[in-house]
Coordinates of C-alpha atoms in Angstrom, one line a residue:
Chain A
X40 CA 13.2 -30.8 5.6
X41 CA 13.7 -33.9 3.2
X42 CA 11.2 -32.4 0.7
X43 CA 13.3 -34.3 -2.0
X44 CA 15.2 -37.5 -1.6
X45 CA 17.7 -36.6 -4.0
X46 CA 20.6 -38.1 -2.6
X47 CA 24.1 -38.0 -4.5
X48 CA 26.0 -40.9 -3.2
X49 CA 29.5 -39.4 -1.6
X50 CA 32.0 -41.9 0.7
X51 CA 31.1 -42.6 3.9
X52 CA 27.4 -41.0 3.3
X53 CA 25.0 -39.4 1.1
X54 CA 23.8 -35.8 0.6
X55 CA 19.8 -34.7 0.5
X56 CA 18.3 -31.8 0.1
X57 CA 17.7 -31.2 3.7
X58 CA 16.1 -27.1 3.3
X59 CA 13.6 -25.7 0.6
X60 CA 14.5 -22.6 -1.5
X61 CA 12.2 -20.6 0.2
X62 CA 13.4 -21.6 3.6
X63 CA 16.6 -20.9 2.6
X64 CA 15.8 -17.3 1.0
X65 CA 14.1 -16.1 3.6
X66 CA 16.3 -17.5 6.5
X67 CA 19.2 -15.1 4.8
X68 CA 16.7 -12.2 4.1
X69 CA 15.5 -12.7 7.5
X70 CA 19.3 -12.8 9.4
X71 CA 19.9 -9.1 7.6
X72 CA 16.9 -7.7 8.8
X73 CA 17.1 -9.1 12.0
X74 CA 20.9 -7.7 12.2
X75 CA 20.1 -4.1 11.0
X76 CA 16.6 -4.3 13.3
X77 CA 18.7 -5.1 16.6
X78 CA 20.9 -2.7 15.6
X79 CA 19.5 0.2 14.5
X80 CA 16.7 -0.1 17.3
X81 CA 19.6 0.1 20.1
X82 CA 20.7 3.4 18.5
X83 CA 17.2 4.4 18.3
X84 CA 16.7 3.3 22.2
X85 CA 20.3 5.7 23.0
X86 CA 18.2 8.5 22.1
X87 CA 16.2 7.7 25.4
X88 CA 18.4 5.1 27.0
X89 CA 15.2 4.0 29.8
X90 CA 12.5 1.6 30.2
X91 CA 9.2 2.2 32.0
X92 CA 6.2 -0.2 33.1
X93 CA 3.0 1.1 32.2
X94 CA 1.5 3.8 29.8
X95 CA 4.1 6.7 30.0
X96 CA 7.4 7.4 31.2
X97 CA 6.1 9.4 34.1
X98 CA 3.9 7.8 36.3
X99 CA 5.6 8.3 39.4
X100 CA 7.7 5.2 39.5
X101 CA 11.3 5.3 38.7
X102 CA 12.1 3.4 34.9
X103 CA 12.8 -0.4 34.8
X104 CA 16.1 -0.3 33.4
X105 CA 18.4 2.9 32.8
X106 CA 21.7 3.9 31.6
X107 CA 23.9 7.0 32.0
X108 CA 26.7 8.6 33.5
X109 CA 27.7 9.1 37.0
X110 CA 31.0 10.6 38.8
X111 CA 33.8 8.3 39.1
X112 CA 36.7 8.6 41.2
X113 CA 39.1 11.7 41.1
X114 CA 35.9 13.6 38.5
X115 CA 36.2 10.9 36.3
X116 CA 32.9 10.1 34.2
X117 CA 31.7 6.6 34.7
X118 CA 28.8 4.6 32.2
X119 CA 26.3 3.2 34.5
X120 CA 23.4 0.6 34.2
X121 CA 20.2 0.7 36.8
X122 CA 18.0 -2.2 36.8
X123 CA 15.1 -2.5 39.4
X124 CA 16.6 -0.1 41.5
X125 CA 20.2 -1.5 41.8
X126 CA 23.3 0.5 40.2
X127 CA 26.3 -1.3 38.5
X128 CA 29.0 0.3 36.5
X129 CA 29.1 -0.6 33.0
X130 CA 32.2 1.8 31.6
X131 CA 33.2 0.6 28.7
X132 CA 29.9 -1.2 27.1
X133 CA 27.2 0.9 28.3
X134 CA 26.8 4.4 29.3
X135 CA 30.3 5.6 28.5
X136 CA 32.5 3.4 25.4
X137 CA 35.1 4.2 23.1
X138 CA 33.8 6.2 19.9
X139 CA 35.5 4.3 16.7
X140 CA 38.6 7.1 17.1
X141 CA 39.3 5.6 20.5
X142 CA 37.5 8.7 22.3
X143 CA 35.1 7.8 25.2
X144 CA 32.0 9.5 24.8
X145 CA 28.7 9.2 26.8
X146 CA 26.4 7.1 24.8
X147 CA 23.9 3.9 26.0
X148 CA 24.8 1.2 24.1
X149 CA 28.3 1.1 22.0
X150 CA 29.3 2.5 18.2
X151 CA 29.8 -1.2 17.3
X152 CA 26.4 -2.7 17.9
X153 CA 24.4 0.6 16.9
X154 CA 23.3 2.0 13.4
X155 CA 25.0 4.3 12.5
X156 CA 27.2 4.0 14.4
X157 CA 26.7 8.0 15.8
X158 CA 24.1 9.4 17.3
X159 CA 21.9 10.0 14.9
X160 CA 18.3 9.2 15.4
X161 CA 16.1 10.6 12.8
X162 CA 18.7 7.6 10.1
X163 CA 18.4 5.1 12.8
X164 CA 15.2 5.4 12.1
X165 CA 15.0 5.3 8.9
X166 CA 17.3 1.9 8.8
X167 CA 15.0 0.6 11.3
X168 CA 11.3 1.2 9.1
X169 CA 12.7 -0.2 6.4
X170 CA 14.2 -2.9 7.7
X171 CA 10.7 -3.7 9.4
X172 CA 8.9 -3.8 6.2
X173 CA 11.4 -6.4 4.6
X174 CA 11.4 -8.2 8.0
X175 CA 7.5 -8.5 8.4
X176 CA 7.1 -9.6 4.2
X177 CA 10.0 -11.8 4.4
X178 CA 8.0 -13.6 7.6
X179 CA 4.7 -13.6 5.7
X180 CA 6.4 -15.4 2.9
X181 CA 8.3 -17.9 5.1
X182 CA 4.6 -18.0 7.2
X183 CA 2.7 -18.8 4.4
X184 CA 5.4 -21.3 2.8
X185 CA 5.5 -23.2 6.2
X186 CA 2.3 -23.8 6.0
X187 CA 1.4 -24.5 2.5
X188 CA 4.2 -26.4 1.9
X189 CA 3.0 -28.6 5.3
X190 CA 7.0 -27.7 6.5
X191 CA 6.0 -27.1 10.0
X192 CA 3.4 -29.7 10.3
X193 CA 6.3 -32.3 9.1
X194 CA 9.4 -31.2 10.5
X195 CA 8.8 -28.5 13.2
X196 CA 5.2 -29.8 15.1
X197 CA 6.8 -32.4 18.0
X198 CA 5.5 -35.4 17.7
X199 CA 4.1 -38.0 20.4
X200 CA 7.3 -39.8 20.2
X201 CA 9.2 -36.5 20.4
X202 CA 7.4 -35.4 23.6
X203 CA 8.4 -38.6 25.4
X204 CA 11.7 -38.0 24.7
X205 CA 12.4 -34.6 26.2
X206 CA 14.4 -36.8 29.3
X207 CA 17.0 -38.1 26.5
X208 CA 16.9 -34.9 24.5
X209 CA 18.1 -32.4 27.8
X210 CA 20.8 -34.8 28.8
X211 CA 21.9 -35.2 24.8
X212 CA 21.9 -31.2 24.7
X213 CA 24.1 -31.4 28.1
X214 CA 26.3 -33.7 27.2
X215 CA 26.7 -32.0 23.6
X216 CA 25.4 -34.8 21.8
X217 CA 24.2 -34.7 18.7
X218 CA 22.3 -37.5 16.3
X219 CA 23.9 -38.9 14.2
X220 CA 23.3 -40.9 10.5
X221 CA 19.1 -40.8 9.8
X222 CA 18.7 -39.2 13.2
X223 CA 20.2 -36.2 12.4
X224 CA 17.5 -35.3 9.3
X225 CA 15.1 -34.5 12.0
X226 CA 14.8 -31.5 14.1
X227 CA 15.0 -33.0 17.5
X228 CA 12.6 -31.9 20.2
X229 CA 14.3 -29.1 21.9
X230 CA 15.0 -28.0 18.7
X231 CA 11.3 -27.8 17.3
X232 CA 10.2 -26.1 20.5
X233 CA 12.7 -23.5 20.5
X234 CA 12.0 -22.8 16.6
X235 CA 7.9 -22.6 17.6
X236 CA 8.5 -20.3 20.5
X237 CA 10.7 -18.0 18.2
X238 CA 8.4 -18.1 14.6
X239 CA 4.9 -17.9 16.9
X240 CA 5.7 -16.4 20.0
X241 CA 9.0 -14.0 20.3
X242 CA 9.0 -12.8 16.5
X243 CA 5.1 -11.8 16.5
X244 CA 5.7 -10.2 19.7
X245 CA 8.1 -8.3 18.7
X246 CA 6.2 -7.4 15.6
X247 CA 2.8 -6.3 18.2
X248 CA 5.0 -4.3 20.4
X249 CA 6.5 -2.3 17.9
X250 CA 3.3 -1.3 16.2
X251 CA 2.6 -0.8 20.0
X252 CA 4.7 2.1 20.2
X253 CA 3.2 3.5 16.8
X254 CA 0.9 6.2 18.3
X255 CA -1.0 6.3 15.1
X256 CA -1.4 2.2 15.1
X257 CA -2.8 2.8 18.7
X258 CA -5.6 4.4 17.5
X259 CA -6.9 2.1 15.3
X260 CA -8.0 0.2 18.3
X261 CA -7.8 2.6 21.2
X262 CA -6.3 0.8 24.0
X263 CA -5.2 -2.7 22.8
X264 CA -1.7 -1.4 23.9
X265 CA -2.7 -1.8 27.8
X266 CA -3.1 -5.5 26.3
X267 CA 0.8 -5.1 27.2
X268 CA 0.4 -3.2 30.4
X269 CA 0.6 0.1 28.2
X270 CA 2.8 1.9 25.4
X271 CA 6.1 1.8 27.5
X272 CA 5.4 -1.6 28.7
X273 CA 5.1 -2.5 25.2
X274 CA 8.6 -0.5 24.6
X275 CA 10.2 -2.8 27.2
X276 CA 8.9 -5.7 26.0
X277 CA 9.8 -4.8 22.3
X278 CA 13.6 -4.5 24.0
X279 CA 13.3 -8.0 25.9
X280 CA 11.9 -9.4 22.7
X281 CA 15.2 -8.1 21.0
X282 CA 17.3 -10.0 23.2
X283 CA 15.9 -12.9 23.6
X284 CA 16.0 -13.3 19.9
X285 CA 19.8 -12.2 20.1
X286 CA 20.0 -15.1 22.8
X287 CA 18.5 -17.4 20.3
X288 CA 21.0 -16.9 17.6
X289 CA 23.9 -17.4 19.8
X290 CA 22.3 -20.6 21.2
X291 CA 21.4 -21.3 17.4
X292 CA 25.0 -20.5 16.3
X293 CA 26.7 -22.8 18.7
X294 CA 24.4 -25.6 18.0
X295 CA 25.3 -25.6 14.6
X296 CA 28.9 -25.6 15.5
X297 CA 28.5 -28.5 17.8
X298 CA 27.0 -30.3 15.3
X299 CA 29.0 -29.7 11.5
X300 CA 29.0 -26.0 11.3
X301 CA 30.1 -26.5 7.9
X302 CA 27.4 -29.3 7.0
X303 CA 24.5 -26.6 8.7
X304 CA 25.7 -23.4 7.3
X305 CA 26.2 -25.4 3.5
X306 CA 22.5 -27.0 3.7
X307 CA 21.1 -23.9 4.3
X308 CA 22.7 -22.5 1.6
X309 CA 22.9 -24.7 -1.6
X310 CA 20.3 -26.8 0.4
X311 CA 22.6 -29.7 0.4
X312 CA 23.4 -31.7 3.7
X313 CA 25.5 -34.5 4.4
X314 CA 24.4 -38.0 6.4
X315 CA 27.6 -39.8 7.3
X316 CA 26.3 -43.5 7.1
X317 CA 30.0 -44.8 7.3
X318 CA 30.3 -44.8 10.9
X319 CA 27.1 -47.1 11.5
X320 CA 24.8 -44.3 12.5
X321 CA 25.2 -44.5 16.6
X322 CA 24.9 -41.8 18.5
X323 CA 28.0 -41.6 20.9
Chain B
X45 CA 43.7 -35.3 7.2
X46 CA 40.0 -35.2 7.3
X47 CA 40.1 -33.1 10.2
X48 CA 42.5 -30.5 9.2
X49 CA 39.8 -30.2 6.9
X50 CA 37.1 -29.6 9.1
X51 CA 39.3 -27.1 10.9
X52 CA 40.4 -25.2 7.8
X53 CA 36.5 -25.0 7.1
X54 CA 36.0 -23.7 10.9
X55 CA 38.6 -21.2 10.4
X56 CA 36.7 -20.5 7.2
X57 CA 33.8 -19.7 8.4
X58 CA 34.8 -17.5 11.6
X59 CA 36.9 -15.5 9.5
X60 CA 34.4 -15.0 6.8
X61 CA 32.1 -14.1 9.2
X62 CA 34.2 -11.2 11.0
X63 CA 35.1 -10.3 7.8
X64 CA 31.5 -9.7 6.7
X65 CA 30.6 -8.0 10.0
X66 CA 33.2 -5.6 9.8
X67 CA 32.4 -5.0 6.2
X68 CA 28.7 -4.8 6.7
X69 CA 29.6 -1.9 9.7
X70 CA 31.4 0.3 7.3
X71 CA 29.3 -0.3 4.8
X72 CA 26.2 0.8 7.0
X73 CA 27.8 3.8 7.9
X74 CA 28.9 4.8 3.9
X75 CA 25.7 4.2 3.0
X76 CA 24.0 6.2 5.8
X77 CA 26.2 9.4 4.3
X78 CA 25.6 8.5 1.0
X79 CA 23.1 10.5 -0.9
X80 CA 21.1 8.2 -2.3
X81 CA 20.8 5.4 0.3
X82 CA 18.5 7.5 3.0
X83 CA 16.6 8.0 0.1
X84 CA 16.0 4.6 -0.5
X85 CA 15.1 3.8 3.5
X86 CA 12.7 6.8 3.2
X87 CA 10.7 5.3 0.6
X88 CA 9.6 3.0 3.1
X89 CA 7.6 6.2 4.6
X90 CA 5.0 6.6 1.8
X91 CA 4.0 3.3 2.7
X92 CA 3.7 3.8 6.5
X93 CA 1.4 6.9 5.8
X94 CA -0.6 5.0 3.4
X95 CA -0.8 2.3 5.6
X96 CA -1.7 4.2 8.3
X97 CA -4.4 6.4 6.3
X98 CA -5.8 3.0 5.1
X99 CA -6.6 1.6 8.5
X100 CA -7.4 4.3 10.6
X101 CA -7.7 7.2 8.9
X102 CA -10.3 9.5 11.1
X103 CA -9.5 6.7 14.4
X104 CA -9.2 8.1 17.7
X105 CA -6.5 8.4 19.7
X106 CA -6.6 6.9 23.0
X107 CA -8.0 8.6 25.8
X108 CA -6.5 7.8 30.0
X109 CA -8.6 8.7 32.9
X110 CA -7.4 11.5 35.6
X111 CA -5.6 8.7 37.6
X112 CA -3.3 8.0 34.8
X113 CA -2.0 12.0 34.4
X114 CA 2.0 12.6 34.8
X115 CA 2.9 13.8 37.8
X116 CA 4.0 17.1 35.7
X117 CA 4.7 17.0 31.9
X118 CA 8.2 17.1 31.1
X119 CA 9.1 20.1 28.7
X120 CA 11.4 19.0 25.6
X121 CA 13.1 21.1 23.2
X122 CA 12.2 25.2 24.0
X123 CA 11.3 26.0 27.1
X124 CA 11.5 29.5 26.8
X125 CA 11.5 31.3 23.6
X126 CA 14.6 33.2 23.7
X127 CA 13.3 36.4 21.3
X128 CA 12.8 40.4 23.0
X129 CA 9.2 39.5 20.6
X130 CA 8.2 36.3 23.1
X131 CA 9.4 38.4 26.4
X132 CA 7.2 41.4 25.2
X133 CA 4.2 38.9 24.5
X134 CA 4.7 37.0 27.5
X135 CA 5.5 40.3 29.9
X136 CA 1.8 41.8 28.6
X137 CA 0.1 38.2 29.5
X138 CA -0.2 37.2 26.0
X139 CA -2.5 40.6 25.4
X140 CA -1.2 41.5 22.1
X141 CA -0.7 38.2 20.6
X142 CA -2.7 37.1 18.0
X143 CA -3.2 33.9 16.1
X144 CA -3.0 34.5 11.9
X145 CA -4.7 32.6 9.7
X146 CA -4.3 32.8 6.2
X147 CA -2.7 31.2 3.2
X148 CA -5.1 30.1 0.7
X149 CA -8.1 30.9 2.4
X150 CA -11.4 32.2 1.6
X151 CA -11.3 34.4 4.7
X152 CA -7.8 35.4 6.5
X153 CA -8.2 35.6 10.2
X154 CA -7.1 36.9 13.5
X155 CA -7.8 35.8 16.7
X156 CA -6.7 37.1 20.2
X157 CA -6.5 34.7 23.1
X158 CA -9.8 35.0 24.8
X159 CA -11.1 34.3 21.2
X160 CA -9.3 31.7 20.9
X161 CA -10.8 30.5 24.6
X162 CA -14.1 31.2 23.0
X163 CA -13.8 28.8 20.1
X164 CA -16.1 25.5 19.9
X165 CA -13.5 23.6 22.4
X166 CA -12.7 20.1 23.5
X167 CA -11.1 18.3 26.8
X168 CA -8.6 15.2 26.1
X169 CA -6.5 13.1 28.4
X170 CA -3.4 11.9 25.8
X171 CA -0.7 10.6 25.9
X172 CA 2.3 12.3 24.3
X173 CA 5.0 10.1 22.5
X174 CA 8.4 11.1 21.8
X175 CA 9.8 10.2 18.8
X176 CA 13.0 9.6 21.5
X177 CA 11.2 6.6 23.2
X178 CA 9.4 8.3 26.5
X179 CA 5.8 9.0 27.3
X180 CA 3.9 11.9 29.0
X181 CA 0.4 12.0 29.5
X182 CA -1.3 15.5 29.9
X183 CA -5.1 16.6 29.9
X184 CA -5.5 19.5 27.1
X185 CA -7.8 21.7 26.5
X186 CA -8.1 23.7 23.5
X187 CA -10.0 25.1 20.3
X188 CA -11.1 22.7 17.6
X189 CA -8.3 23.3 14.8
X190 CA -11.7 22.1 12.2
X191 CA -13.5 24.8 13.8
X192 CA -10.5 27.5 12.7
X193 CA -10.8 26.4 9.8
X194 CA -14.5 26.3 9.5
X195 CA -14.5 30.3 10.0
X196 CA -11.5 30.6 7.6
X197 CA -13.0 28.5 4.8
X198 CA -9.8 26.8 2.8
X199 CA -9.9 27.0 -0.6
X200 CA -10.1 24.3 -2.8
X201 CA -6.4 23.7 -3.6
X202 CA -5.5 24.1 -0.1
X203 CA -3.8 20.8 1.1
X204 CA -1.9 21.2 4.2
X205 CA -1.7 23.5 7.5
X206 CA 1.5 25.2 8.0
X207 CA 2.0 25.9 11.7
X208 CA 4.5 28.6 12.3
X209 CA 5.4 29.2 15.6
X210 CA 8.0 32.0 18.2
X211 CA 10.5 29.8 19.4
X212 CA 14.0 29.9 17.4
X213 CA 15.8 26.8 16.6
X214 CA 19.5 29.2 16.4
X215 CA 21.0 30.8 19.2
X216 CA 21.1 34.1 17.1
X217 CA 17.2 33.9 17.6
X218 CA 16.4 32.5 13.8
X219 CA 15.0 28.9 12.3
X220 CA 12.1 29.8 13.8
X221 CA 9.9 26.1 14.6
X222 CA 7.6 25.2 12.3
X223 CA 5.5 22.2 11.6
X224 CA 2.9 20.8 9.2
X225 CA 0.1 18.3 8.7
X226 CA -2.6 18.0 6.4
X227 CA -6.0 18.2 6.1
X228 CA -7.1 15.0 7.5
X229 CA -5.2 15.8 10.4
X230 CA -5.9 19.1 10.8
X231 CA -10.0 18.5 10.3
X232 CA -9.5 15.6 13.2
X233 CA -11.7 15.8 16.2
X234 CA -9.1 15.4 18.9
X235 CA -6.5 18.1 16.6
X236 CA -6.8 21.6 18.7
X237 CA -5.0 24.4 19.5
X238 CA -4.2 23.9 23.2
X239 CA -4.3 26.5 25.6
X240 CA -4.6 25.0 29.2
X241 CA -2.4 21.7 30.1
X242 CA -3.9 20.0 33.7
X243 CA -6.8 22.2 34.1
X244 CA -4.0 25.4 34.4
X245 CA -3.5 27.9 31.5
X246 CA 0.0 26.7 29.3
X247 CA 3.2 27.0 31.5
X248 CA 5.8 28.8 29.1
X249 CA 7.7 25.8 28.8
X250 CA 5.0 23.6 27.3
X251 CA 4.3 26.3 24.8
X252 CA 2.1 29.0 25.8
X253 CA -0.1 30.7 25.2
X254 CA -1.1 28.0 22.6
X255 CA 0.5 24.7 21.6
X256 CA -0.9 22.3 18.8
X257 CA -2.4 18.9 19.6
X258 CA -2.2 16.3 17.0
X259 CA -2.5 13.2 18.5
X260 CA -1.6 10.0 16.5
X261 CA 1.8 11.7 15.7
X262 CA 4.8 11.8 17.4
X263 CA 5.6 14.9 19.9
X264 CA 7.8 17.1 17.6
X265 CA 4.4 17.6 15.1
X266 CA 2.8 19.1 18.4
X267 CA 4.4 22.2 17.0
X268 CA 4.6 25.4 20.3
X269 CA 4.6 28.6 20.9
X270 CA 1.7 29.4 17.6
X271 CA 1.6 32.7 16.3
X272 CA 0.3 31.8 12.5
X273 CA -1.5 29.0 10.7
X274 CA -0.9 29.0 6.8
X275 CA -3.1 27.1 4.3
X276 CA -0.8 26.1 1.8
X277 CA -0.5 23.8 -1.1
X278 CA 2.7 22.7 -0.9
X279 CA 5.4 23.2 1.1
X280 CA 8.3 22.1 -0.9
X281 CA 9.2 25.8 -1.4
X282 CA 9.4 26.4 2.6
X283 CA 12.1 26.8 4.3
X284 CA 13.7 23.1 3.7
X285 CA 11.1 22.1 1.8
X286 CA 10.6 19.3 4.1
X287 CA 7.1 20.6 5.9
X288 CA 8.7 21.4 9.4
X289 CA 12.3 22.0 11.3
X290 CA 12.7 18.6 12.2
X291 CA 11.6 16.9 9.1
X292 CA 14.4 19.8 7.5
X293 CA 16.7 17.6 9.7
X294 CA 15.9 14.3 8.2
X295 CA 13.1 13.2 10.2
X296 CA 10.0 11.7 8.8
X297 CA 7.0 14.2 8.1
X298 CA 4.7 11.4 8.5
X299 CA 5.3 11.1 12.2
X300 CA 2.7 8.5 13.1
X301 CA 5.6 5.6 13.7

């Protein structure tokens, strides 16, 4: 973060330059991508809307999690979601939702959260392998600058100090507290650990499992897809890996609303973020 | 004061943000129909091929054991060829068909079925992926495509296999399936003309009498029903010009993602 102490005196505080330019490019590049990946992957999963364990579809076990239609009362369609065996109707969302006209057609996930927003597989597609390629560079870049630039040995590795504080760091997250004055131009610990799971754990698992389902990329090392219980295990995990990173960004977004939406959502664009020094820098 | 600020800066912000979403919907969609925005996203597909060439260009697919078969393989697209030419073929047990080769070859062939049975051969347990998300794993046997070609001797300019095949795409019995893949592919060891699926000669609905088997790519390359192998240069002339009836429907030719 403060890679440069330029601070312009304002009342009541100061600004620094709290994010790098290359943080700050790629975290923009990186929230497109991300957007049109989640999206055009759903419409690319309505082509098949199940998920298996193990390496096919059909091994004699019924899939993980499915959606389709079923009758409703008086012949009525419903949308329906199976996960581990139990049924719940989803009309609405999943397995049946309003088409943009209003219409309710039978389709997995919505028209809303899908690209495009019809069924059309071979452009969803075509979204999503571009999209991957700007996604995986854009990461390299950001991977590389991290780690040149010593970014996440300084700001995102916890330290000692951080570790002991996870007690005061939970209970500050529960309460909605956030630090205030100097405090608040570091990542607190929650914080980095939730960024480290995401850039080394969810975003290159994501990355493995879809060149998991790649049945060329398979063979380049036959088997290392059973690494993942198999190519459909993969496919499932790619889809969990999805949504956990959607779960992230919610979590993400709210955080930064707790804390100065405007002050966050400026610093990581002109780089620019404001320490309020005025009120004595406590915490409460 | 200062916090009608912060909530004009809130309001700001979540309205800008809807506004963008919505925007960035429509725009996704506009651009999808556009003409030259797929092209664009397809430009990404060169690079996946050359990607894929440059790491494992004569890799094997992977092979599964007896235990991991599916319980039967699921037939997609045709499952019966709906032409009086198939229901002749098929009513005569495949007697009278024959598999053409020719195109730019040194040597245009013919084969009958039990030719075809007694062509070099090979036995593989694979796993077929659909380019709609599901998994089937079969054990094929069939003739070695490389040995087709071996007898047929390609000439020099020759650059790609054209796999013509009896099922029609139209009700009205035309758009008959077709597929391509070039010489890499079709030279692979595991690429064969398969003519038994689980130790049984090809049910109709998995593409009998003889199906091609191009693992490493997606199910709709593993073109059915094969009545004729053209050698051809190019096949920007063909039909859509795009190398097969799915890839004439905007799907990518290179079918290995």
């Amino acid at each position: 973060m403060a890679a440069d102490e330029t601070r312009t005196e304002v009342p009541g505080g100061y600004l620094y330059r709290r994010h790098s330019l290359a943080v700050r490019i790629t975290h923009w590049i990186n929230v497109a991508a991300m957007t049109i990946l989640l999206m055009s992957g759903l419409a690319i999963f309505n082509a098949h809307p199940a998920l298996y364990w193990g390496k096919s579809s059909y091994t004699g076990r019924p899939p993980v999690l499915s959606i389709g239609l079923a009758e409703g009362p008086d012949d009525s369609v419903i949308g329906v979601t199976t996960i581990a065996g139990r049924t719940i109707e989803t009309t609405g969302v999943l397995g049946v939702s309003n088409d943009r006209k209003g219409e309710p057609s039978a389709r997995a996930f919505p028209w809303w959260i899908t690209i495009p927003d019809d069924l059309w597989l071979s452009m969803s597609r075509s979204w999503h392998f571009f999209f991957a390629w700007v996604f995986v560079l854009n990461g390299l870049i950001y991977l590389v600058h991290g780690l040149a630039s010593r970014h996440f040995a300084r700001d995102i590795a916890p330290t000692g100090g951080d570790l002991r504080g996870i007690g005061a760091s939970i209970r500050d997250h529960l309460l909605l507290r956030h630090p205030r004055g100097e405090a608040s131009k570091r990542y607190n610990v929650l914080q980095k650990f939730a960024y480290l799971a995401i850039v080394f754990v969810v975003l290159p698992l994501v990355v493995l499992t879809g060149l998991g389902m790649s049945p060329w990329m398979n063979a380049v090392w036959p088997g290392w897809v059973d690494l993942f219980g198999g190519r459909q295990s993969a496919r499932t995990i790619h889809f969990v890996c999805a949504w956990l990173l959607v779960l992230f960004a919610f979590v993400h977004v709210f955080q930064l609303v707790v804390a100065g939406a405007w002050n966050h959502v400026r610093s990581m664009v002109t780089g620019r973020y404001r320490v309020d020094t005025g009120s004595a820098g406590g915490t409460s | 004061m200062k916090l009608g600020d912060r909530r004009k800066r809130r309001r700001f912000l979540a309205r800008a943000f809807g506004a963008l979403a919505a925007a960035s919907l429509a725009g996704c969609q506009k651009l999808s129909t556009s003409s030259w925005f797929p092209k664009v996203l397809d430009s990404a597909e060169p690079l996946n091929e050359a990607m894929a060439k440059l790491v494992g260009r004569r890799a094997m697919a992977q092979e599964f054991t007896p235990a991991d078969l599916s319980p039967s393989f699921r037939s997609n697209g045709t499952a019966m060829p709906d032409t009086d030419a198939y229901r002749a073929l098929l009513a005569a047990g495949f007697d009278q068909w024959r598999l053409v080769v020719d195109g730019l070859v040194a040597k245009p062939l013919s084969y009958s079925l039990d030719e075809l049975r007694a062509l070099p051969s090979r036995t593989q347990i694979t796993r077929h992926d659909c380019v709609e998300g599901w998994s089937a794993i079969g054990k094929w046997r069939g003739a070695r495509l490389s040995a087709i070609l071996a007898q047929a001797a390609p000439k020099p300019n020759a650059r790609y296999v054209v796999v013509h095949c009896a099922d029609p795409m139209e009700e009205d019995g035309t758009g008959l399936y077709y597929e391509s893949i070039d010489l890499d592919d079709a030279n692979h060891e595991q690429t064969i003309l398969a003519y038994d699926l689980n130790d049984a000669p090809l049910p109709v609905a998995n593409g009998a009498p003889a199906r091609l088997r191009v693992e490493r790519q997606l199910g709709y390359k593993h073109a059915k029903y094969v009545m004729r192998l053209e050698l051809v240069e190019s096949f920007a002339a063909l039909r859509g010009g795009r190398g097969g009836y799915w890839e004439d429907q905007g799907y990518q030719w290179y079918a290995g993602i």
